[in-house]
Coordinates of C-alpha atoms in Angstrom, one line a residue:
Chain A
D3 CA -9.3 19.0 0.7
G4 CA -6.4 17.2 1.8
G5 CA -5.0 14.4 0.0
I6 CA -2.3 12.9 -2.2
T7 CA -2.1 13.7 -6.1
Q8 CA -0.1 11.9 -8.8
S9 CA 0.3 12.9 -12.1
P10 CA -0.3 11.9 -14.9
K11 CA -2.7 9.2 -14.6
Y12 CA -1.4 7.6 -17.7
L13 CA 2.3 7.9 -19.2
F14 CA 3.6 6.2 -22.3
R15 CA 7.5 6.0 -22.3
K16 CA 9.7 5.3 -25.5
E17 CA 12.6 2.7 -25.0
G18 CA 15.7 4.6 -23.5
Q19 CA 13.8 7.6 -22.2
N20 CA 13.8 8.8 -18.7
V21 CA 10.3 9.8 -17.4
T22 CA 9.3 11.5 -14.2
L23 CA 6.2 10.8 -12.2
S24 CA 4.9 13.7 -10.0
C25 CA 3.4 13.1 -6.3
E26 CA 2.3 16.1 -4.1
Q27 CA 0.6 15.9 -0.7
N28 CA -1.0 18.6 1.5
L29 CA -1.7 16.3 4.4
N30 CA 1.5 17.6 6.3
H31 CA 3.1 14.1 6.4
D32 CA 6.6 13.7 6.7
A33 CA 6.8 10.2 5.3
M34 CA 6.4 9.5 1.7
Y35 CA 6.6 6.2 -0.5
W36 CA 6.8 4.9 -3.8
Y37 CA 5.4 1.4 -4.6
R38 CA 5.3 -0.5 -7.9
Q39 CA 2.3 -2.8 -8.6
D40 CA 2.4 -5.2 -11.4
P41 CA -0.7 -6.8 -12.7
G42 CA -2.2 -9.5 -10.2
Q43 CA 0.7 -8.8 -7.8
G44 CA 1.2 -7.1 -4.5
L45 CA 3.0 -3.8 -3.9
R46 CA 6.7 -3.7 -4.0
L47 CA 8.6 -0.8 -2.3
I48 CA 11.0 1.3 -4.5
Y49 CA 11.8 4.2 -2.4
Y50 CA 10.6 6.0 0.8
S51 CA 11.4 9.2 2.7
Q52 CA 10.9 9.7 6.4
I53 CA 12.2 13.4 6.2
V54 CA 12.9 16.3 3.7
N55 CA 16.4 15.7 2.2
D56 CA 16.4 12.2 3.3
F57 CA 15.5 8.9 1.3
Q58 CA 16.1 5.4 1.4
K59 CA 16.1 2.4 -1.1
G60 CA 13.4 0.1 -0.8
D61 CA 13.4 -3.5 -2.2
I62 CA 13.6 -2.8 -6.1
A63 CA 15.4 0.6 -6.2
E64 CA 17.5 -0.3 -9.3
G65 CA 16.6 1.9 -12.2
Y66 CA 14.7 4.5 -10.5
S67 CA 15.8 7.8 -8.6
V68 CA 14.2 10.1 -6.4
S69 CA 14.2 13.3 -4.5
R70 CA 12.7 15.1 -1.6
E71 CA 13.2 18.6 -1.8
K72 CA 10.1 19.8 -0.1
K73 CA 8.0 18.0 2.3
E74 CA 4.8 18.1 -0.2
S75 CA 6.7 16.4 -3.1
F76 CA 8.4 13.2 -3.9
P77 CA 8.6 12.8 -7.5
L78 CA 10.2 9.4 -9.1
T79 CA 12.3 9.4 -12.2
V80 CA 12.1 6.0 -13.9
T81 CA 15.5 5.7 -15.8
S82 CA 16.4 3.9 -18.8
A83 CA 18.2 1.4 -16.6
Q84 CA 14.9 0.0 -15.4
K85 CA 14.5 -2.9 -18.0
N86 CA 10.9 -3.6 -17.2
P87 CA 9.2 -0.3 -16.3
T88 CA 5.6 -1.1 -17.4
A89 CA 3.6 -1.2 -14.4
F90 CA 1.2 0.6 -12.1
Y91 CA 3.1 3.1 -9.8
L92 CA 1.5 4.4 -6.3
C93 CA 2.5 7.1 -4.0
A94 CA 1.7 7.1 -0.5
S95 CA 2.3 9.2 2.8
S96 CA 1.9 8.9 6.4
S97 CA 1.9 10.5 9.7
P98 CA 5.5 10.9 11.7
P99 CA 6.9 7.2 12.6
T100 CA 6.9 8.4 16.1
R101 CA 3.0 8.3 16.4
M102 CA 1.1 5.1 16.6
N103 CA -1.6 5.8 14.1
T104 CA 0.6 5.5 11.0
E105 CA -1.8 4.4 8.3
A106 CA -0.8 5.6 4.7
F107 CA -2.9 7.6 2.3
F108 CA -2.6 6.6 -1.4
G109 CA -2.9 8.5 -4.7
Q110 CA -4.7 7.6 -7.5
G111 CA -1.7 6.0 -9.1
T112 CA 0.1 6.5 -12.6
R113 CA -0.1 3.7 -15.3
L114 CA 3.4 3.7 -17.0
T115 CA 3.7 1.8 -20.5
V116 CA 6.6 1.5 -22.4
V117 CA 5.9 1.7 -26.6
Chain B
G30 CA 12.7 -10.0 7.7
D31 CA 9.1 -8.9 8.4
S32 CA 6.6 -10.3 5.9
V33 CA 2.8 -10.7 5.3
T34 CA 1.1 -13.8 3.9
Q35 CA -2.4 -13.6 2.5
M36 CA -4.4 -16.3 1.2
E37 CA -4.3 -16.5 -2.9
G38 CA -7.0 -15.6 -4.7
P39 CA -9.7 -14.8 -6.3
V40 CA -12.1 -15.5 -3.9
T41 CA -15.7 -15.8 -5.4
L42 CA -18.5 -15.6 -3.6
S43 CA -22.3 -15.1 -4.1
E44 CA -24.0 -12.1 -2.6
E45 CA -24.9 -12.2 1.1
A46 CA -22.4 -14.8 1.7
F47 CA -19.8 -14.9 4.5
L48 CA -16.2 -13.6 3.9
T49 CA -13.0 -14.5 5.5
I50 CA -9.6 -13.7 4.1
N51 CA -6.6 -15.0 5.9
C52 CA -3.7 -12.9 6.9
T53 CA -0.6 -13.9 8.9
Y54 CA 2.4 -12.0 9.6
T55 CA 6.1 -12.2 10.7
A56 CA 7.6 -9.3 12.7
T57 CA 9.5 -8.5 15.8
G58 CA 8.0 -6.2 18.7
Y59 CA 4.4 -5.0 18.1
P60 CA 3.5 -4.2 14.7
S61 CA 0.4 -2.1 13.7
L62 CA -1.8 -4.1 11.2
F63 CA -4.0 -2.9 8.3
W64 CA -6.3 -4.0 6.0
Y65 CA -6.7 -1.7 2.4
V66 CA -8.9 -2.3 -0.5
Q67 CA -8.4 -1.2 -4.3
Y68 CA -11.0 -0.7 -6.4
P69 CA -10.1 -1.3 -10.3
G70 CA -7.9 1.0 -11.4
E71 CA -7.6 3.0 -8.2
G72 CA -5.1 3.4 -5.5
L73 CA -5.4 2.0 -2.1
Q74 CA -7.7 3.0 0.8
L75 CA -7.6 2.3 4.4
L76 CA -10.6 -0.3 5.4
L77 CA -9.5 -0.9 9.0
K78 CA -6.7 -1.2 11.4
A79 CA -5.5 -2.5 14.7
T80 CA -2.6 -1.0 16.8
K81 CA -2.3 -3.7 19.3
A82 CA -2.9 -7.2 20.6
D83 CA -6.5 -8.1 21.1
D84 CA -7.6 -4.7 19.0
K85 CA -10.6 -5.3 16.5
G86 CA -11.0 -3.0 13.9
S87 CA -14.1 -2.5 12.0
N88 CA -15.4 -0.4 9.0
K89 CA -18.3 -0.9 6.5
G90 CA -19.3 -4.2 8.0
F91 CA -15.6 -5.6 7.6
E92 CA -13.8 -6.9 10.8
A93 CA -10.2 -7.9 11.9
T94 CA -9.1 -8.8 15.4
Y95 CA -5.3 -8.4 16.0
R96 CA -4.2 -11.8 17.3
K97 CA -0.5 -11.9 18.4
E98 CA -0.7 -15.6 19.8
T99 CA -1.3 -16.8 16.2
T100 CA 0.3 -13.8 14.4
S101 CA -3.0 -13.2 12.5
F102 CA -5.3 -10.5 11.4
H103 CA -8.0 -12.3 9.2
L104 CA -10.6 -10.0 7.6
E105 CA -14.3 -11.0 7.9
K106 CA -17.7 -9.9 6.8
G107 CA -21.1 -11.4 7.3
S108 CA -23.0 -10.5 4.2
V109 CA -20.7 -9.6 1.2
Q110 CA -22.3 -7.1 -1.7
V111 CA -21.3 -6.9 -5.5
S112 CA -19.8 -3.5 -4.4
D113 CA -17.3 -5.2 -2.2
S114 CA -15.5 -6.8 -5.3
A115 CA -12.0 -5.4 -5.1
V116 CA -8.7 -6.6 -4.3
Y117 CA -8.0 -6.5 -0.2
F118 CA -4.1 -6.0 1.1
C119 CA -2.8 -6.9 4.6
A120 CA -0.1 -4.7 5.8
L121 CA 2.0 -3.9 8.8
T122 CA 4.2 -1.2 9.9
R123 CA 7.2 -1.6 12.2
P124 CA 7.1 0.1 15.7
P125 CA 7.1 3.8 15.3
M126 CA 10.8 4.2 16.6
D127 CA 12.3 1.8 14.4
S128 CA 14.8 3.3 12.2
S129 CA 13.6 0.9 9.4
Y130 CA 10.1 2.1 9.4
K131 CA 8.1 1.2 6.3
L132 CA 4.8 -0.2 5.4
I133 CA 4.8 -4.0 4.2
F134 CA 2.0 -5.4 2.2
G135 CA 0.9 -8.9 1.4
S136 CA 0.4 -10.0 -2.2
G137 CA -3.5 -8.9 -2.5
T138 CA -6.5 -11.3 -2.6
R139 CA -8.8 -10.6 -5.2
L140 CA -12.5 -10.7 -4.3
L141 CA -15.2 -11.2 -6.7
V142 CA -18.9 -11.2 -5.5
R143 CA -21.7 -12.5 -7.9
P144 CA -25.3 -11.2 -7.6

């Protein structure tokens, strides 16, 4: 079955550590996204990528980094520079932006907690 | 810049009541509009969409009509069920050829349906 897989589902980070969240899709989508969701809040865009080896900062990119070496994968690293990383992180992918039907498909999310 | 505004929740209804969740948007050109639903602890799922003015998206008894004159995309359902309890997000995408293509979400509206 096609879809997006995020791992792990739960992640705990110590102060000062970097952690990497995985996102893999087998939908053959060109575009991939990372969003952050805080309790009772909407989704805020961290980074997005429209094509392999290219990505753009979203609204809250500070303290995060990404790579897009393969079409299927878009890992997110939460660095020690991110002062308040505890949140629910969602990865999404969508069809190429040249098509009108550009709905996004989401993974199940990773809940990151700083301990 | 582009934005989506949703009514604040939570919205609490009794089973079989009529539901309306308001959504208005600001965007240049002709964006595509979406409603996504998020069940507790999960990612987002596409509920319905509309890609041009006067289009009506529908799914699982939910409907929304793309109103360009009022820049709105209100979500409605004639008779809600307890299983509809979730958070609902309105979203838009820029026109497909726009170089700043990305999904923009509203803040979400929590719906609680009581038996």
